[in-house]
mmCIF file of C-alpha atoms in Angstrom:
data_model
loop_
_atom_site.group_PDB
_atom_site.id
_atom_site.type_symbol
_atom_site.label_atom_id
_atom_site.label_comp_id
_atom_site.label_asym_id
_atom_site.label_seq_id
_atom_site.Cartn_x
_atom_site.Cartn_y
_atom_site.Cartn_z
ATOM 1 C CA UNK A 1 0.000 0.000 0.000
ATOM 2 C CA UNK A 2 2.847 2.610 0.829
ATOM 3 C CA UNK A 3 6.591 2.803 -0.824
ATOM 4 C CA UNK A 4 8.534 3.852 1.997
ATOM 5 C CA UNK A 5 12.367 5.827 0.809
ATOM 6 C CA UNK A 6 15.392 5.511 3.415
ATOM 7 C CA UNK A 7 18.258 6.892 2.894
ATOM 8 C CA UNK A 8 21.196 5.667 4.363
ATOM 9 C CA UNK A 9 22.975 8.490 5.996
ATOM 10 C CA UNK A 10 19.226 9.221 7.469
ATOM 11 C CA UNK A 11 18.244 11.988 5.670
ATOM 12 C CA UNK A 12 14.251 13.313 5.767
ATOM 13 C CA UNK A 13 13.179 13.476 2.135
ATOM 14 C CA UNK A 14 10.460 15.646 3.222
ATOM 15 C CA UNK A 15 13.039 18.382 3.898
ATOM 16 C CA UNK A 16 16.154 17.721 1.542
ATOM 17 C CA UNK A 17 16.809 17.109 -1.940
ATOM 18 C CA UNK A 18 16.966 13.497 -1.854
ATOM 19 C CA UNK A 19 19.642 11.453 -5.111
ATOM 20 C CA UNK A 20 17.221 8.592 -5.750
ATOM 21 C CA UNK A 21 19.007 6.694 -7.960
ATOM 22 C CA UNK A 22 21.702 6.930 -10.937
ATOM 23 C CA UNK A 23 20.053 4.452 -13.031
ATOM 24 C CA UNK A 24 17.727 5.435 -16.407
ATOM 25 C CA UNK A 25 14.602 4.681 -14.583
ATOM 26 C CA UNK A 26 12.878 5.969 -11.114
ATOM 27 C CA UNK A 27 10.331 3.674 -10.716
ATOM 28 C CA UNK A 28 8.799 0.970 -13.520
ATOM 29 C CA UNK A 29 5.650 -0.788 -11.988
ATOM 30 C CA UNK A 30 4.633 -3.979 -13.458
ATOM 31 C CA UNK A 31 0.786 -4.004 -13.191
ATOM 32 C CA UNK A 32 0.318 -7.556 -14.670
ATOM 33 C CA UNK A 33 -3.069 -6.512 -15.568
ATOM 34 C CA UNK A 34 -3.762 -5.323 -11.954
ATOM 35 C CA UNK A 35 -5.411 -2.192 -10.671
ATOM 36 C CA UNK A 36 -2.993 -1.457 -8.674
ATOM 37 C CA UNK A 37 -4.306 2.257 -7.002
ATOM 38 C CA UNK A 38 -1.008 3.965 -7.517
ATOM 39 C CA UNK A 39 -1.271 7.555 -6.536
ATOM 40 C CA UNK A 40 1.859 9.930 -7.054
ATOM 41 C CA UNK A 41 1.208 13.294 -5.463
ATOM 42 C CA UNK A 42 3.564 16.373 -4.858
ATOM 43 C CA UNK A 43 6.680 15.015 -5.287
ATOM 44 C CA UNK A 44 9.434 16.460 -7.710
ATOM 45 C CA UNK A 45 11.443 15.024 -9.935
ATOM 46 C CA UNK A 46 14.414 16.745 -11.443
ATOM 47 C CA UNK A 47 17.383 16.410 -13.855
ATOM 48 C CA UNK A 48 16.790 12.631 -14.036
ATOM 49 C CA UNK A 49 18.491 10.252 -16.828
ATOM 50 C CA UNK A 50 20.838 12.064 -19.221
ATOM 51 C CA UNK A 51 20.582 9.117 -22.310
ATOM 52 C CA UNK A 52 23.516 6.754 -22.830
ATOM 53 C CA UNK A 53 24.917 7.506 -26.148
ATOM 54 C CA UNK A 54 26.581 3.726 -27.639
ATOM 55 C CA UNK A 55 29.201 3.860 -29.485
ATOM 56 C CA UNK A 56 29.234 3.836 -33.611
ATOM 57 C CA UNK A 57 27.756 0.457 -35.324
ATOM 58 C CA UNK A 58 25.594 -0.837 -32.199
ATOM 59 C CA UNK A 59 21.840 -2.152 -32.283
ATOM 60 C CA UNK A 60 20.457 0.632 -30.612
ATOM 61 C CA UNK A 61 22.083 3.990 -30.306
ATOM 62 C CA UNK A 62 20.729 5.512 -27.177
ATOM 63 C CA UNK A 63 18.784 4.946 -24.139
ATOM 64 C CA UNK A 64 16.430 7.433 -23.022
ATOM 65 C CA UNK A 65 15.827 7.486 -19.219
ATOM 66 C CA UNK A 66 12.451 7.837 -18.041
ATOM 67 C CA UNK A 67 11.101 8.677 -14.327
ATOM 68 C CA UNK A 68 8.051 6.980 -14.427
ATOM 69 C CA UNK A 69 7.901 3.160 -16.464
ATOM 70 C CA UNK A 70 4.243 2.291 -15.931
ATOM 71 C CA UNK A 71 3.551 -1.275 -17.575
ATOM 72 C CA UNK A 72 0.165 -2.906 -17.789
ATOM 73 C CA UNK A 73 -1.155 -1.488 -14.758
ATOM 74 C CA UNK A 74 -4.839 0.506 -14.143
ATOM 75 C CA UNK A 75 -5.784 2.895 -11.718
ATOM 76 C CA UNK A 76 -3.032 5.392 -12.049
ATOM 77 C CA UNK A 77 -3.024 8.920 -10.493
ATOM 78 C CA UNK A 78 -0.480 11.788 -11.010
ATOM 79 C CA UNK A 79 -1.616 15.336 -8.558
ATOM 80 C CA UNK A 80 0.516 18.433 -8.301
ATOM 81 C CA UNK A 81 3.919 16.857 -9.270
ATOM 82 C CA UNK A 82 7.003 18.775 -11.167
ATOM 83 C CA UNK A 83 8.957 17.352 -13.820
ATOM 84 C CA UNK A 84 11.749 19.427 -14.413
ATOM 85 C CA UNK A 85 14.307 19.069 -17.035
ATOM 86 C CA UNK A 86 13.865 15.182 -17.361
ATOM 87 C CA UNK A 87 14.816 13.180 -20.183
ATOM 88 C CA UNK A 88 10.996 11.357 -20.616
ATOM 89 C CA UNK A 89 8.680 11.920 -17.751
ATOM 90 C CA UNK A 90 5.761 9.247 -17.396
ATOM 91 C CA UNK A 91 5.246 6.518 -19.939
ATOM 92 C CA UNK A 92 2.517 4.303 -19.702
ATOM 93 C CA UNK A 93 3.514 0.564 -21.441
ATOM 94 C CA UNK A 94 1.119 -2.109 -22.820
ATOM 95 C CA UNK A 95 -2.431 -1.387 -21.622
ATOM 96 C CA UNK A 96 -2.998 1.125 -19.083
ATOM 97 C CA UNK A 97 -6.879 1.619 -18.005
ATOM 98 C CA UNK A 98 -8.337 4.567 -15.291
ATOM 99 C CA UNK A 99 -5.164 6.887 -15.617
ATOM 100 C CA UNK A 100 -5.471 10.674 -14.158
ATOM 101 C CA UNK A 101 -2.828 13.036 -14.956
ATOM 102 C CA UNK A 102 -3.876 16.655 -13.582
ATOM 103 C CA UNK A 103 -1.812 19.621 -11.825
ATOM 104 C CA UNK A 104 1.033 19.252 -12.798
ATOM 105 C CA UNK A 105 4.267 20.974 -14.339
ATOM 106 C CA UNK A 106 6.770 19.397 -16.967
ATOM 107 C CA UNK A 107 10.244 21.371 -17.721
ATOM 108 C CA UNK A 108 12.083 21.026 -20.290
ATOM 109 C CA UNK A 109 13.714 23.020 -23.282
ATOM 110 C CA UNK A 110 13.811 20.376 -26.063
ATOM 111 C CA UNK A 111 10.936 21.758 -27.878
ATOM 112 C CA UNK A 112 11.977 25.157 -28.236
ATOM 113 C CA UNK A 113 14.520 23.853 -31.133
ATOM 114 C CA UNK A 114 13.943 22.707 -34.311
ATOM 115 C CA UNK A 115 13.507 18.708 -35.379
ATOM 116 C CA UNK A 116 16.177 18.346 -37.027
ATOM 117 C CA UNK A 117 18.731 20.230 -34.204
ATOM 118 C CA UNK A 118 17.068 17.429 -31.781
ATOM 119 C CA UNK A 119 18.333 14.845 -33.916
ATOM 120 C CA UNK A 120 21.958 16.242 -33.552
ATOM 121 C CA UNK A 121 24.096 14.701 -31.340
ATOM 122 C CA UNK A 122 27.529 15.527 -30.019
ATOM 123 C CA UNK A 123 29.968 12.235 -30.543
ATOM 124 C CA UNK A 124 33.721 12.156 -30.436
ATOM 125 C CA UNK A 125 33.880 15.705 -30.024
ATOM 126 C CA UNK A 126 32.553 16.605 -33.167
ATOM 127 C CA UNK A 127 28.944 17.153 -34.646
ATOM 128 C CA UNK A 128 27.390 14.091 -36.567
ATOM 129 C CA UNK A 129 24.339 14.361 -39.380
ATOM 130 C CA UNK A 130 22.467 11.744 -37.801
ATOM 131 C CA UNK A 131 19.354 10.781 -35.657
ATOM 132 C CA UNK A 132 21.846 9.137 -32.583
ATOM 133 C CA UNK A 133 20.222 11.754 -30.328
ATOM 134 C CA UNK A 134 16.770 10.395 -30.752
ATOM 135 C CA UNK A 135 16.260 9.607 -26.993
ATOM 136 C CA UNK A 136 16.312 13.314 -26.896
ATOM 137 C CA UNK A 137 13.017 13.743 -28.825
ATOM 138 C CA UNK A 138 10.855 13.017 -25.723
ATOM 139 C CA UNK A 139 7.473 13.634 -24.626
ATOM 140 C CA UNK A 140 6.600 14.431 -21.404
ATOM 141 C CA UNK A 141 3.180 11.934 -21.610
ATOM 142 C CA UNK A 142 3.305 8.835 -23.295
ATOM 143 C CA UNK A 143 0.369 6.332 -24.002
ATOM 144 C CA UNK A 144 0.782 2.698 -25.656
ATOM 145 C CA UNK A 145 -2.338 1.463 -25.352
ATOM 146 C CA UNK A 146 -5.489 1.934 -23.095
ATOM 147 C CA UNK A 147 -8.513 3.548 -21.723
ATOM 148 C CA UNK A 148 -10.512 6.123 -19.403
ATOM 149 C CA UNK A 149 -8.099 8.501 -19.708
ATOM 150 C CA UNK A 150 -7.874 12.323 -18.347
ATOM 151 C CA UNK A 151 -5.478 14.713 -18.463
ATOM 152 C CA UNK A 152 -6.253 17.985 -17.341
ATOM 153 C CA UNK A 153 -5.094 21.203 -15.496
ATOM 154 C CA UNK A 154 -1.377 20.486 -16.897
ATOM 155 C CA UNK A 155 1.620 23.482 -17.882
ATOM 156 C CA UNK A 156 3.926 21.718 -20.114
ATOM 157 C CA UNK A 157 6.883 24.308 -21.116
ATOM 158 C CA UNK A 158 9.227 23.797 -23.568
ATOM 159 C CA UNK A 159 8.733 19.638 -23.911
ATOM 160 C CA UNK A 160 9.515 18.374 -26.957
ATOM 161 C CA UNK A 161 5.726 16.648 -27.188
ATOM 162 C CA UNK A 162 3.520 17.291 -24.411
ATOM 163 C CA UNK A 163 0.906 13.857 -24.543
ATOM 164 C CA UNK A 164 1.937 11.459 -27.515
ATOM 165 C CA UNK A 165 1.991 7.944 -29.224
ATOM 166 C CA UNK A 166 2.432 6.394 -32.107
ATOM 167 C CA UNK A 167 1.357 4.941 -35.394
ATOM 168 C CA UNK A 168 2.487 1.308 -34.500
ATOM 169 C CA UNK A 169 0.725 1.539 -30.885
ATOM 170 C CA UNK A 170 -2.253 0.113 -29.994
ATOM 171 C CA UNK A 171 -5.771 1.763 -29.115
ATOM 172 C CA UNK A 172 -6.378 4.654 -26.995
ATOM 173 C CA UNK A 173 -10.032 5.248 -26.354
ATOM 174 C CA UNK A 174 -11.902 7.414 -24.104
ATOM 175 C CA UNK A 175 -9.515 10.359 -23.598
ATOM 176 C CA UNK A 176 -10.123 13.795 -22.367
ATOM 177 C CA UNK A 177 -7.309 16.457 -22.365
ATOM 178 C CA UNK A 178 -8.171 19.673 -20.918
ATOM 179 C CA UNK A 179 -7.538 23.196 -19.460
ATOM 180 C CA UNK A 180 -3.878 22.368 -19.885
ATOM 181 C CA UNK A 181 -1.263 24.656 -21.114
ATOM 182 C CA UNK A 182 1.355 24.179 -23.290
ATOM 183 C CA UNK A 183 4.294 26.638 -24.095
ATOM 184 C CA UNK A 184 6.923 26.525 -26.252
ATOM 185 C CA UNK A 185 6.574 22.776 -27.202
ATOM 186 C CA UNK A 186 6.963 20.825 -30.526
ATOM 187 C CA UNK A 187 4.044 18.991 -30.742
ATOM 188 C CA UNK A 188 1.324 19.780 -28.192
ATOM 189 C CA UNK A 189 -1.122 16.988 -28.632
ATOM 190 C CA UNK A 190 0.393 14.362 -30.831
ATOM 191 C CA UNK A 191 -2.636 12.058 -31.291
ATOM 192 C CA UNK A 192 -0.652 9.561 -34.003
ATOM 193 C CA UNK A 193 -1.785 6.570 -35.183
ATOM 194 C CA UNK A 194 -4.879 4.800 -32.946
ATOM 195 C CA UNK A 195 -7.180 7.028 -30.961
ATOM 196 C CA UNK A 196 -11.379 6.863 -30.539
ATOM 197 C CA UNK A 197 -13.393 9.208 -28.811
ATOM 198 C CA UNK A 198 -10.617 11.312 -28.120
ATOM 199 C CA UNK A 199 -11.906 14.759 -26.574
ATOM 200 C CA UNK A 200 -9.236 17.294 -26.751
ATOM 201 C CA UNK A 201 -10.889 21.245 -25.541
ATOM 202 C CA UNK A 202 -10.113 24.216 -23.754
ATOM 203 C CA UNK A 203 -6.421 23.902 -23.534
ATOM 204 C CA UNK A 204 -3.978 26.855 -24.745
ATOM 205 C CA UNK A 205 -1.603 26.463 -26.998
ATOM 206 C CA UNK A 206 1.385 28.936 -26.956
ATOM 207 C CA UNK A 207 4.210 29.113 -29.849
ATOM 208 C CA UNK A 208 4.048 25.378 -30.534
ATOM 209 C CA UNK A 209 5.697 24.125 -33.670
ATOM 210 C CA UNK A 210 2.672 21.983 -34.241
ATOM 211 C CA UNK A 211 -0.921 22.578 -31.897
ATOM 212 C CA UNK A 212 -2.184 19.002 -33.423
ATOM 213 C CA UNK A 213 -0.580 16.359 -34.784
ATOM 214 C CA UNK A 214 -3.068 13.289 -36.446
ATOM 215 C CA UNK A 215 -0.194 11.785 -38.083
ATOM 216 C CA UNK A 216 -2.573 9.732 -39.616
ATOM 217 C CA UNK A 217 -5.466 10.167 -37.752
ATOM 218 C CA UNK A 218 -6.581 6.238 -37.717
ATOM 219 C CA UNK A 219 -9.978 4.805 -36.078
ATOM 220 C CA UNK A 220 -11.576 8.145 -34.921
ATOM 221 C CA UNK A 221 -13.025 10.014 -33.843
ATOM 222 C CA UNK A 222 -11.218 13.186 -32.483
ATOM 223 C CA UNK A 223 -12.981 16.088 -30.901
ATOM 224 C CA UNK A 224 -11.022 19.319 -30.690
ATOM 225 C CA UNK A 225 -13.337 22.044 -29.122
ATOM 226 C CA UNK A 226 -12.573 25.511 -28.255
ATOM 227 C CA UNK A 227 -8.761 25.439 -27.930
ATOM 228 C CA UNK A 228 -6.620 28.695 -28.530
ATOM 229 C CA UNK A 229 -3.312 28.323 -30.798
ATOM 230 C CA UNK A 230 -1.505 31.753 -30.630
ATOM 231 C CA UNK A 231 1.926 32.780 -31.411
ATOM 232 C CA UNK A 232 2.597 30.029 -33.750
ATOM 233 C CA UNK A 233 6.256 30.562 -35.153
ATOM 234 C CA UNK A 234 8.701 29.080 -38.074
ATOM 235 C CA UNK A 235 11.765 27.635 -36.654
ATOM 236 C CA UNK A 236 15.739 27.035 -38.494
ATOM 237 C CA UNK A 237 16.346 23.383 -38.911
ATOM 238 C CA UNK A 238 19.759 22.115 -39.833
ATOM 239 C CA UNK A 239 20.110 21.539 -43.362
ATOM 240 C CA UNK A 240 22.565 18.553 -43.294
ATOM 241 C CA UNK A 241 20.292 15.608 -41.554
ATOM 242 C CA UNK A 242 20.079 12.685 -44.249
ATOM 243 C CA UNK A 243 17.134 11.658 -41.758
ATOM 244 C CA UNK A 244 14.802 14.654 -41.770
ATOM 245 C CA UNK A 245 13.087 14.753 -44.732
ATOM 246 C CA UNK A 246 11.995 17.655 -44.616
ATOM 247 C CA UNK A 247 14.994 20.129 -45.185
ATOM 248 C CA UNK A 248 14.736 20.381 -48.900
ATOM 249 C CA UNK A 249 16.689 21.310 -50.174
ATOM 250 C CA UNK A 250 19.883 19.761 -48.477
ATOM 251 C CA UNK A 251 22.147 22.363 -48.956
ATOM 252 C CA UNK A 252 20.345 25.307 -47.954
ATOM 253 C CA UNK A 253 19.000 26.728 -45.206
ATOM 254 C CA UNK A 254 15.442 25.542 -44.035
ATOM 255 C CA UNK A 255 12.745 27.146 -42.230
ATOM 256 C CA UNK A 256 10.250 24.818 -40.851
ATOM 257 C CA UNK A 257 6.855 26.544 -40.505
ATOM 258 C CA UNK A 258 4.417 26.428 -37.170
ATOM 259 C CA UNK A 259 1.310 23.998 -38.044
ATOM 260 C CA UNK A 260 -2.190 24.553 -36.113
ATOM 261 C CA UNK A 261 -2.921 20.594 -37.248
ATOM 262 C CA UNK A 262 -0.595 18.381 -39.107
ATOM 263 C CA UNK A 263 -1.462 15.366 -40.790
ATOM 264 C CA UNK A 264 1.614 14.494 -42.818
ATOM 265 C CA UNK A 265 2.603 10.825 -43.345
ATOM 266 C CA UNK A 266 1.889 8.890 -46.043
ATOM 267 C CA UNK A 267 0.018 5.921 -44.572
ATOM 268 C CA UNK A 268 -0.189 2.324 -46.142
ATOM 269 C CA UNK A 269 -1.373 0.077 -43.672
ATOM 270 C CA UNK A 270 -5.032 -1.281 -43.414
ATOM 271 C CA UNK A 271 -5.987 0.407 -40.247
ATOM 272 C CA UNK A 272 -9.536 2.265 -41.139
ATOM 273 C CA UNK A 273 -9.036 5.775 -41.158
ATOM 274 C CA UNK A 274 -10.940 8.451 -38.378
ATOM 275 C CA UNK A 275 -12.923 11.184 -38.841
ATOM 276 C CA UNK A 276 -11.431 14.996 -37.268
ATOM 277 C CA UNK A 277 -13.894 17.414 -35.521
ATOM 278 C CA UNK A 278 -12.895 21.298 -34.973
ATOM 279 C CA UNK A 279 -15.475 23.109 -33.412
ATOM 280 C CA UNK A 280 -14.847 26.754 -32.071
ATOM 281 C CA UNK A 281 -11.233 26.495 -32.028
ATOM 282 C CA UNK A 282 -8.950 29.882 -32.162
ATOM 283 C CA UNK A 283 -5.922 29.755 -34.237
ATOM 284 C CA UNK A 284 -3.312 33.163 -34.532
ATOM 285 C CA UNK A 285 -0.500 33.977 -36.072
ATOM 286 C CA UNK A 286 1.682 36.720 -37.304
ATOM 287 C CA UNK A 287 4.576 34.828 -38.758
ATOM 288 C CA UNK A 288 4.373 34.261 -42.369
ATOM 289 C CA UNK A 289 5.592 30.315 -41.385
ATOM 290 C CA UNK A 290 2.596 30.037 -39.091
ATOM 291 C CA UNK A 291 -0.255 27.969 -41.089
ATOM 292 C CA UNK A 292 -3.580 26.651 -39.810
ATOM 293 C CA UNK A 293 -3.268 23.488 -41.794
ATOM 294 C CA UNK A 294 -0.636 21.503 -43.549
ATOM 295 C CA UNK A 295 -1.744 18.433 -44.779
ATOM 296 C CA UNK A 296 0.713 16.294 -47.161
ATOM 297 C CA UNK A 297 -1.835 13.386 -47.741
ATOM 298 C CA UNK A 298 -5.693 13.086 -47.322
ATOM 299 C CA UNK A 299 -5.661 10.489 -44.272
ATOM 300 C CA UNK A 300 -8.763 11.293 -42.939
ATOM 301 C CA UNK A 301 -11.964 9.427 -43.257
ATOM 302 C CA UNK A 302 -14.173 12.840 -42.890
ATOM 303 C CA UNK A 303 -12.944 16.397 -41.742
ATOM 304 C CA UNK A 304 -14.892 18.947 -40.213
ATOM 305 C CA UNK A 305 -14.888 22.601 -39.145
ATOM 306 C CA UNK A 306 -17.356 24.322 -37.481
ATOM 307 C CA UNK A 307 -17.232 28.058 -36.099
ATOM 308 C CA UNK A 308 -13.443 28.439 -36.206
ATOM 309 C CA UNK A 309 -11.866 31.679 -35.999
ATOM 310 C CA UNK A 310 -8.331 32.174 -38.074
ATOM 311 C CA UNK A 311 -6.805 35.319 -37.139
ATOM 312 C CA UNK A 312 -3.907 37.524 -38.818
ATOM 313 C CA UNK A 313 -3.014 34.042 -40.394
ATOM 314 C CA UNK A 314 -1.293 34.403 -43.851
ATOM 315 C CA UNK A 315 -1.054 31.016 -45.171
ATOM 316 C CA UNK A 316 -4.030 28.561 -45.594
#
């Protein structure tokens, strides 16, 4: 029922700054399937797991540390933490049910630079074009697989993604994420790949490279509802990454432009595509880089807007 911490030189956590370990986890619960009642309330967690960076020619290149390793476990509840400056914050791993995120603050400064200077990495004392440093391109919320989810009342600054997943993970259903803020962040919602009845609505969006990312937007559907986008910015990539597509050409200078919603991949797979709802939503820019909506392929099933307001934006 409790996790009790000694230290042993005797020290009170509850009035020092406690070293809890030197390894690339904190914590990784193995639910087995369990509701297992984990609460996690007021504590902070801070500078945790720089990545391991292998040397040339290995299997994988780098380890990412992560505080929280949450694996097949329901019942989950995150209250009035700090994350500050971690490497990945909370990860949830196979199926996670019941999961409350709210009140809390993640810290970082990855997302305030591009997607392709992310990707850099600093080897042998010289620069290498290559994606090495991917452990670095962290989100500060990350969901496998699962359901009854809410994430709410939230300040993410500067993370590199604020909630995310992925194309190849499995189903996320039932999801609200609201009244959160997010500053300064690459992607703000990254709803990839396998979401239903996701309810995204009332959060603020502030400078992000991209608000929304449905990257495709598979099984459906997504509700986005009276969120504000402002500020909305082109950053410089680096030119010289064989692995980000998107600097073209290669031997110039690239500007990457600020996206309200992205939906960009080119998707082959037999998953049925969703449908996207926007309803009420406020999108701003001034920056001639700062677009409501890039899409590179159709992906969607349907797409609908409803009472949106575009403001000062120069690009459609």
């Amino acid at each position: 029922n409790t996790i009790w911490i000694k230290t042993q030189a005797g020290i009170n956590p509850n009035d020092s700054v406690v070293s809890i370990s030197n390894s690339w986890r904190f914590l990784t619960v193995y639910g087995n399937n369990k509701n297992v009642y984990l609460k996690i309330k007021g504590l902070t967690f801070k500078n945790f797991g720089k990545p391991k960076l292998n040397p040339f020619g290995s299997s994988q290149d780098a380890y990412g540390a992560t505080v929280f390793d949450i694996r097949n476990a329901h019942h989950i509840y995150f209250d009035s933490c700090n994350f500050i400056f971690n490497v990945a914050n909370i990860s949830f791993n196979n199926e996670c049910n019941n999961i409350t995120i709210q009140n809390n603050k993640f810290k970082s400064d990855a997302g305030k630079w591009s997607h392709a200077m992310i990707k850099k990495s600093h080897v042998n004392s010289f620069f290498t074009s290559t994606s090495r440093g991917r452990s670095f391109e962290t989100e500060a919320i990350f969901f496998d697989k699962g359901k009854s989810i809410c994430v709410r009342n939230n300040y993410f600054d500067g993370t590199n993604s604020g909630v995310q997943s992925y194309t190849e993970q499995g189903l996320k259903e039932e999801i609200d994420i609201y009244n959160n803020t997010f500053i300064d962040v690459f992607d703000a919602v990254e709803n990839d790949g396998q979401w239903t009845n996701l309810r995204v609505w009332e959060n603020e969006m502030i400078r992000p490279m991209a608000a929304f990312s449905a990257a495709p937007p598979l099984i459906g559907p997504r509700y986005f509802y009276r969120n504000l986008v402002h500020g909305m910015q082109g950053r410089r990539n680096e030119a010289d990454d064989p692995h980000f597509n998107g600097c073209s050409p290669i031997n110039g200078k690239y500007m990457s432009q600020a996206i309200g919603i992205k939906t960009n991949p080119i998707y082959t797979g037999t998953i049925p595509k969703g449908n996207l709802y926007f309803f009420n939503n406020t999108f701003h820019s001034d920056d001639t880089l700062g677009f409501v909506f890039t899409s590179w392929e159709a992906e969607w099933r349907k797409i609908l807007f409803i009472n949106n307001c575009l403001e000062k934006i120069p690009h459609l």
